[in-house]
Short mmCIF file of C-alpha atoms and ligand atoms in Angstrom, two decimals:
data_model
loop_
_atom_site.label_atom_id
_atom_site.label_comp_id
_atom_site.label_asym_id
_atom_site.label_seq_id
_atom_site.Cartn_x
_atom_site.Cartn_y
_atom_site.Cartn_z
CA MET A 647 86.68 -10.47 -47.20
CA GLU A 648 85.55 -13.57 -49.14
CA THR A 649 81.85 -14.22 -48.78
CA ILE A 650 79.59 -16.80 -50.34
CA LYS A 651 76.35 -16.65 -52.39
CA LYS A 652 73.76 -19.40 -51.99
CA SER A 653 71.85 -20.93 -54.89
CA ARG A 654 69.82 -24.09 -55.24
CA LYS A 655 72.85 -25.76 -56.87
CA GLY A 656 75.15 -24.83 -53.97
CA THR A 657 77.07 -21.65 -53.07
CA LYS A 658 79.51 -19.40 -54.97
CA THR A 659 82.07 -16.85 -53.79
CA SER A 660 80.49 -13.35 -53.86
CA SER A 661 80.95 -9.92 -52.30
CA PHE A 662 78.14 -10.46 -49.79
CA GLY A 663 77.85 -12.76 -46.84
CA THR A 664 76.21 -16.08 -46.15
CA THR A 665 76.48 -18.58 -43.34
CA SER A 666 76.69 -21.85 -45.30
CA ARG A 667 79.65 -23.54 -46.98
CA VAL A 668 77.74 -26.68 -47.97
CA ASN A 669 78.45 -27.65 -51.59
CA HIS A 670 80.48 -24.44 -52.10
CA ASP A 671 81.95 -23.65 -55.54
CA SER A 672 85.13 -21.69 -54.72
CA SER A 673 86.56 -21.62 -58.27
CA LYS A 674 85.97 -17.84 -58.55
CA PHE A 675 88.10 -17.26 -55.45
CA TYR A 676 90.95 -19.52 -56.63
CA ASP A 677 90.84 -17.91 -60.13
CA THR A 678 91.74 -14.50 -58.65
CA LYS A 679 95.11 -12.89 -59.42
CA LEU A 680 96.16 -13.47 -55.80
CA TYR A 681 96.29 -17.21 -56.49
CA SER A 682 97.88 -16.95 -59.96
CA GLU A 683 101.41 -17.48 -58.58
CA LEU A 684 100.35 -20.07 -56.02
CA SER A 685 99.63 -23.64 -56.93
CA VAL A 686 99.26 -26.82 -54.92
CA LYS A 687 102.59 -28.66 -55.06
CA ASN A 688 101.84 -32.19 -56.15
CA ILE A 689 103.96 -35.28 -55.58
CA ASP A 690 104.39 -37.60 -58.57
CA ASN A 691 105.40 -40.61 -56.52
CA SER A 692 102.43 -41.73 -54.46
CA VAL A 693 103.96 -45.09 -53.45
CA GLU A 694 103.64 -45.69 -49.70
CA ASN A 695 106.52 -47.76 -48.35
CA ILE A 696 105.91 -50.16 -45.50
CA PHE A 697 107.14 -48.78 -42.20
CA PRO A 698 109.59 -51.31 -40.66
CA THR A 699 107.86 -53.18 -37.81
CA GLU A 700 111.12 -53.21 -35.79
CA LEU A 701 110.95 -49.39 -35.63
CA GLU A 702 107.34 -49.23 -34.44
CA ASN A 703 106.94 -47.56 -31.04
CA LYS A 704 110.64 -46.71 -30.72
CA ILE A 705 112.52 -43.55 -29.75
CA LEU A 706 115.89 -43.49 -31.46
CA LEU A 707 118.92 -41.79 -29.92
CA GLY A 708 120.32 -39.42 -32.53
CA ASN A 709 120.28 -36.14 -34.40
CA SER A 710 117.06 -35.72 -36.36
CA GLU A 711 118.82 -33.78 -39.12
CA ASN A 712 119.44 -37.28 -40.50
CA LEU A 713 116.57 -39.78 -40.32
CA ALA A 714 118.54 -42.55 -42.06
CA GLU A 715 116.59 -45.36 -40.34
CA ILE A 716 113.20 -44.23 -41.70
CA PRO A 717 112.31 -45.15 -45.30
CA ASP A 718 111.00 -42.53 -47.76
CA ASN A 719 107.19 -42.15 -47.94
CA SER A 720 106.38 -44.25 -44.87
CA VAL A 721 105.01 -41.94 -42.14
CA ALA A 722 101.51 -40.39 -41.97
CA LEU A 723 101.84 -37.52 -39.52
CA MET A 724 104.65 -35.51 -37.94
CA ILE A 725 104.00 -33.54 -34.76
CA THR A 726 106.76 -31.66 -33.00
CA SER A 727 107.90 -28.75 -30.93
CA PRO A 728 111.49 -27.86 -31.88
CA PRO A 729 114.22 -26.84 -29.42
CA TYR A 730 114.05 -23.05 -29.11
CA ASN A 731 117.78 -22.34 -29.08
CA VAL A 732 117.31 -20.03 -26.08
CA ALA A 733 119.81 -21.56 -23.68
CA LYS A 734 117.58 -24.25 -22.22
CA GLU A 735 119.78 -27.06 -20.98
CA TYR A 736 119.55 -28.96 -24.29
CA ASP A 737 119.96 -25.95 -26.60
CA ASN A 738 123.01 -25.14 -28.69
CA ASP A 739 123.82 -21.44 -28.93
CA LEU A 740 123.21 -21.06 -32.69
CA SER A 741 122.85 -17.80 -34.64
CA LEU A 742 119.43 -17.22 -36.19
CA THR A 743 120.73 -18.33 -39.60
CA GLU A 744 122.36 -21.45 -38.15
CA TYR A 745 119.19 -22.25 -36.18
CA LEU A 746 116.92 -21.91 -39.23
CA THR A 747 119.33 -24.06 -41.29
CA PHE A 748 119.18 -26.72 -38.56
CA LEU A 749 115.35 -26.69 -38.62
CA LYS A 750 115.33 -26.79 -42.41
CA ASN A 751 117.53 -29.92 -42.37
CA VAL A 752 115.11 -31.65 -39.98
CA PHE A 753 112.00 -30.64 -41.95
CA CYS A 754 113.61 -31.66 -45.29
CA GLU A 755 114.10 -35.12 -43.84
CA THR A 756 110.54 -35.02 -42.51
CA PHE A 757 109.31 -34.23 -46.03
CA ARG A 758 111.21 -37.25 -47.35
CA VAL A 759 109.74 -39.72 -44.84
CA LEU A 760 106.12 -38.49 -45.06
CA ILE A 761 103.74 -40.25 -47.44
CA ASN A 762 102.00 -38.29 -50.18
CA GLY A 763 99.16 -36.60 -48.26
CA GLY A 764 101.05 -36.89 -44.96
CA ARG A 765 100.78 -33.95 -42.56
CA ALA A 766 103.33 -31.97 -40.54
CA CYS A 767 102.34 -29.96 -37.44
CA VAL A 768 104.89 -27.63 -35.82
CA ASN A 769 104.19 -26.15 -32.38
CA VAL A 770 106.26 -23.01 -31.83
CA ALA A 771 106.28 -19.80 -29.79
CA ASN A 772 107.73 -16.52 -30.96
CA LEU A 773 110.63 -15.12 -28.98
CA GLY A 774 112.04 -11.97 -27.40
CA ARG A 775 110.98 -8.32 -27.55
CA LYS A 776 113.88 -6.21 -28.80
CA PRO A 777 113.28 -7.22 -31.50
CA TYR A 778 110.44 -9.76 -31.37
CA ILE A 779 111.53 -12.80 -33.42
CA PRO A 780 108.61 -14.23 -35.44
CA ILE A 781 109.98 -17.80 -35.50
CA SER A 782 106.57 -19.05 -36.63
CA ASP A 783 106.82 -16.89 -39.78
CA TYR A 784 110.34 -18.13 -40.51
CA ILE A 785 109.23 -21.75 -40.11
CA SER A 786 106.22 -21.30 -42.42
CA GLN A 787 108.56 -19.83 -45.03
CA ILE A 788 111.03 -22.71 -44.65
CA MET A 789 108.25 -25.29 -44.99
CA LEU A 790 106.99 -23.63 -48.20
CA GLU A 791 110.56 -23.56 -49.59
CA ILE A 792 110.89 -27.30 -48.87
CA GLY A 793 107.72 -27.94 -50.88
CA PHE A 794 105.04 -28.38 -48.24
CA ASN A 795 101.51 -27.07 -48.86
CA MET A 796 100.23 -25.01 -45.94
CA ARG A 797 96.85 -26.02 -44.49
CA GLY A 798 96.50 -23.36 -41.78
CA GLU A 799 97.61 -22.39 -38.33
CA ILE A 800 96.14 -22.91 -34.90
CA ILE A 801 96.58 -20.36 -32.15
CA TRP A 802 97.05 -22.14 -28.84
CA ASN A 803 95.48 -19.87 -26.22
CA LYS A 804 97.46 -20.57 -23.04
CA SER A 805 95.79 -17.86 -20.95
CA ALA A 806 94.01 -20.35 -18.69
CA GLY A 807 97.38 -21.79 -17.60
CA ALA A 808 99.95 -20.20 -15.35
CA GLY A 809 103.44 -19.09 -16.31
CA THR A 810 102.95 -16.16 -18.68
CA SER A 811 105.47 -13.32 -18.68
CA THR A 812 104.95 -10.43 -16.28
CA ALA A 813 107.04 -7.86 -18.16
CA TRP A 814 104.76 -4.87 -18.73
CA GLY A 815 107.37 -2.46 -20.10
CA SER A 816 106.15 1.05 -19.34
CA TRP A 817 103.28 0.57 -16.87
CA GLN A 818 100.05 2.30 -18.01
CA SER A 819 102.03 4.46 -20.40
CA ALA A 820 102.33 4.60 -24.18
CA SER A 821 106.04 5.22 -23.66
CA ASN A 822 106.92 1.53 -24.24
CA PRO A 823 104.20 -1.01 -23.38
CA ILE A 824 105.34 -4.62 -23.87
CA LEU A 825 103.07 -7.35 -25.22
CA ARG A 826 102.97 -10.52 -23.11
CA ASP A 827 102.40 -13.55 -25.37
CA ILE A 828 99.71 -15.84 -24.01
CA HIS A 829 99.67 -17.90 -27.17
CA GLU A 830 101.76 -20.27 -29.27
CA TYR A 831 101.27 -21.48 -32.82
CA ILE A 832 100.64 -24.87 -34.35
CA LEU A 833 101.51 -24.60 -38.06
CA ILE A 834 99.94 -27.27 -40.25
CA PHE A 835 101.22 -28.50 -43.61
CA SER A 836 100.65 -31.31 -46.12
CA LYS A 837 103.13 -33.08 -48.32
CA GLY A 838 101.48 -33.30 -51.76
CA ASN A 839 97.76 -34.02 -51.62
CA TYR A 840 95.63 -32.14 -49.13
CA LYS A 841 93.29 -35.10 -49.06
CA ARG A 842 94.00 -38.65 -47.85
CA GLU A 843 91.97 -41.56 -49.13
CA GLN A 844 89.72 -42.94 -46.42
CA LYS A 845 89.19 -46.39 -47.99
CA ASN A 846 89.82 -49.20 -45.44
CA ARG A 847 90.90 -46.63 -42.83
CA GLU A 848 89.21 -45.85 -39.54
CA ASN A 849 88.55 -42.45 -37.99
CA THR A 850 88.43 -42.10 -34.22
CA ILE A 851 87.29 -38.48 -33.74
CA SER A 852 83.82 -37.76 -32.32
CA LYS A 853 81.36 -35.27 -33.82
CA GLU A 854 81.81 -32.86 -30.89
CA GLN A 855 85.62 -33.06 -31.07
CA PHE A 856 85.57 -32.46 -34.83
CA MET A 857 83.29 -29.42 -34.45
CA GLU A 858 85.55 -27.94 -31.76
CA TRP A 859 89.02 -28.89 -33.03
CA THR A 860 88.51 -27.66 -36.60
CA LYS A 861 88.30 -24.14 -35.10
CA SER A 862 91.59 -22.24 -35.36
CA ILE A 863 91.88 -21.23 -31.69
CA TRP A 864 92.44 -23.92 -29.09
CA ALA A 865 92.34 -23.22 -25.35
CA MET A 866 94.56 -25.73 -23.55
CA ASN A 867 96.44 -25.64 -20.28
CA THR A 868 100.22 -25.74 -20.37
CA GLU A 869 102.13 -28.73 -18.93
CA SER A 870 104.35 -28.30 -15.89
CA ALA A 871 108.07 -28.74 -16.65
CA LYS A 872 108.65 -29.63 -13.01
CA ARG A 873 105.94 -32.31 -12.91
CA ILE A 874 107.24 -33.97 -16.09
CA GLY A 875 110.97 -33.47 -15.43
CA HIS A 876 111.69 -31.90 -18.85
CA PRO A 877 112.28 -28.16 -19.51
CA ALA A 878 109.64 -27.73 -22.23
CA PRO A 879 106.98 -30.44 -22.52
CA PHE A 880 103.73 -29.73 -24.35
CA PRO A 881 100.47 -31.10 -22.86
CA VAL A 882 99.31 -34.55 -24.10
CA GLU A 883 96.14 -32.79 -25.27
CA LEU A 884 98.11 -30.98 -28.02
CA PRO A 885 99.37 -34.00 -30.02
CA TYR A 886 96.20 -35.93 -29.07
CA ARG A 887 93.93 -33.41 -30.84
CA LEU A 888 96.22 -33.27 -33.89
CA ILE A 889 96.34 -37.07 -34.11
CA GLN A 890 92.55 -37.37 -33.89
CA LEU A 891 92.06 -34.67 -36.52
CA TYR A 892 94.82 -35.47 -39.01
CA SER A 893 95.40 -39.24 -38.92
CA PHE A 894 93.62 -42.58 -39.13
CA LYS A 895 93.76 -45.45 -36.64
CA ASN A 896 97.05 -47.44 -36.83
CA ASP A 897 98.89 -44.63 -38.67
CA ILE A 898 102.57 -43.98 -37.84
CA ILE A 899 103.05 -40.73 -35.88
CA PHE A 900 106.53 -39.21 -35.97
CA ASP A 901 108.21 -36.68 -33.64
CA PRO A 902 111.80 -35.65 -34.50
CA PHE A 903 112.20 -33.93 -31.08
CA MET A 904 110.54 -36.44 -28.77
CA GLY A 905 111.68 -34.91 -25.45
CA SER A 906 109.67 -36.48 -22.62
CA GLY A 907 107.64 -38.66 -25.02
CA THR A 908 104.37 -36.69 -25.07
CA THR A 909 103.67 -37.40 -28.77
CA ALA A 910 104.29 -41.12 -28.16
CA ILE A 911 101.78 -41.14 -25.28
CA ALA A 912 99.15 -39.37 -27.38
CA ALA A 913 99.76 -41.84 -30.25
CA LEU A 914 99.25 -44.88 -28.02
CA LYS A 915 96.12 -43.34 -26.45
CA SER A 916 94.75 -42.94 -29.98
CA GLU A 917 95.59 -46.49 -31.14
CA ARG A 918 98.32 -45.22 -33.47
CA LYS A 919 102.03 -46.14 -33.51
CA TYR A 920 104.92 -43.78 -32.94
CA ILE A 921 108.51 -43.27 -34.01
CA GLY A 922 110.70 -40.56 -32.57
CA TYR A 923 114.20 -39.13 -32.35
CA GLU A 924 115.82 -37.53 -29.34
CA ASN A 925 119.50 -36.70 -28.90
CA ASN A 926 119.51 -36.78 -25.10
CA LEU A 927 119.60 -40.27 -23.54
CA GLU A 928 118.20 -39.02 -20.20
CA TYR A 929 115.07 -37.71 -21.94
CA ILE A 930 114.63 -41.02 -23.76
CA LYS A 931 114.69 -42.80 -20.39
CA LEU A 932 112.18 -40.27 -19.03
CA ALA A 933 109.92 -40.79 -22.07
CA GLU A 934 110.11 -44.56 -21.72
CA ASN A 935 109.15 -44.32 -18.04
CA ARG A 936 106.18 -42.09 -18.88
CA ILE A 937 105.06 -44.53 -21.61
CA PHE A 938 105.42 -47.48 -19.19
CA GLU A 939 103.36 -45.63 -16.54
CA MET A 940 100.68 -44.78 -19.07
CA LYS A 941 100.40 -48.38 -20.28
CA ASN A 942 100.15 -49.73 -16.74
CA HIS A 943 97.48 -47.35 -15.42
C1 LIG B 347 110.96 -28.48 -27.07
S1 LIG B 347 111.66 -30.02 -26.65
C2 LIG B 347 110.38 -31.17 -27.08
C3 LIG B 347 109.46 -31.48 -25.93
C4 LIG B 347 108.42 -32.53 -26.22
N1 LIG B 347 107.41 -32.03 -27.14
C5 LIG B 347 107.77 -32.95 -24.91
O1 LIG B 347 106.53 -32.81 -24.77
O2 LIG B 347 108.49 -33.40 -24.01
C6 LIG B 347 112.89 -30.32 -27.86
C7 LIG B 347 113.67 -31.60 -27.66
O3 LIG B 347 114.52 -31.75 -28.79
C8 LIG B 347 115.74 -32.39 -28.35
N2 LIG B 347 116.75 -32.10 -29.39
C9 LIG B 347 117.49 -30.98 -29.55
N3 LIG B 347 118.28 -31.07 -30.64
C10 LIG B 347 118.02 -32.28 -31.20
C11 LIG B 347 118.51 -32.95 -32.36
N4 LIG B 347 119.42 -32.39 -33.17
N5 LIG B 347 118.03 -34.19 -32.64
C12 LIG B 347 117.12 -34.78 -31.83
N6 LIG B 347 116.61 -34.19 -30.72
C13 LIG B 347 117.06 -32.95 -30.40
C14 LIG B 347 115.99 -31.78 -26.99
O4 LIG B 347 116.83 -32.62 -26.18
C15 LIG B 347 114.57 -31.63 -26.43
O5 LIG B 347 114.22 -32.74 -25.62
#
């Protein structure tokens, strides 16, 4: 395990532990053989194109494999939860290869529309048991192939909420016990630079929120599909935390699978703007109703 040595000039990576990371010199760690084949993928073009005002706060009806309306390098943050392809009412019955190709198309387009330094956050659960399908691993791999730099992953601890599986497998027996997932993932990536310039930009996160939300496990309740009227909504808290942590005030927040509009609601609550795609007109109407209700209460 990496540990850190303190000196008056700061800290250095060492074999023994310390509690502080203030002023840490991590060059020894990044000079190790482990990192010799891994480099930060930089973007040469750091031009930020102006996001068209007529697209601000809109949900477009269409297939997000093609984001033709959105200019290159114009969006600050993408947050999404993709369709799971598990026979929910909106899912196509794709093979695993077809499904991963579909996601790759969407995330390639996402890469194109993000600015240099823009972030992409993908909320996903793993699926099945025989075998367990580590969709989160496949997505991380796809994102790296596209050229994203990975920042980390958040485990969403859903245990406080209801609705977890009750399949035990072999009860109290090593014969075939089945794990019941009480978590989902939020995978976090950057296009190009890890860092965004803060000049002339405003943060909105409080000290307490920053302390809590930079930890890699988040406890949040799930949202009720029945209450929202959509088969798989995430709670507003999920995009809200990501927006506070990873974007500045007035940034454009993008969701290629807008569903019931949760990302849009979190963006407006945070004084950001949103753009989204959704291929089901009924869900767009539902999202617009939710946004209207939120604005008028
Ligand atoms: C997991 S849901 C997103 C739920 C959303 N986060 C919310 O809180 O309501 C995925 C959504 O993607 C939509 N969808 C599926 N395929 C799509 C495609 N090719 N283009 C755009 N939207 C699509 C589905 O109709 C569904 O509403």
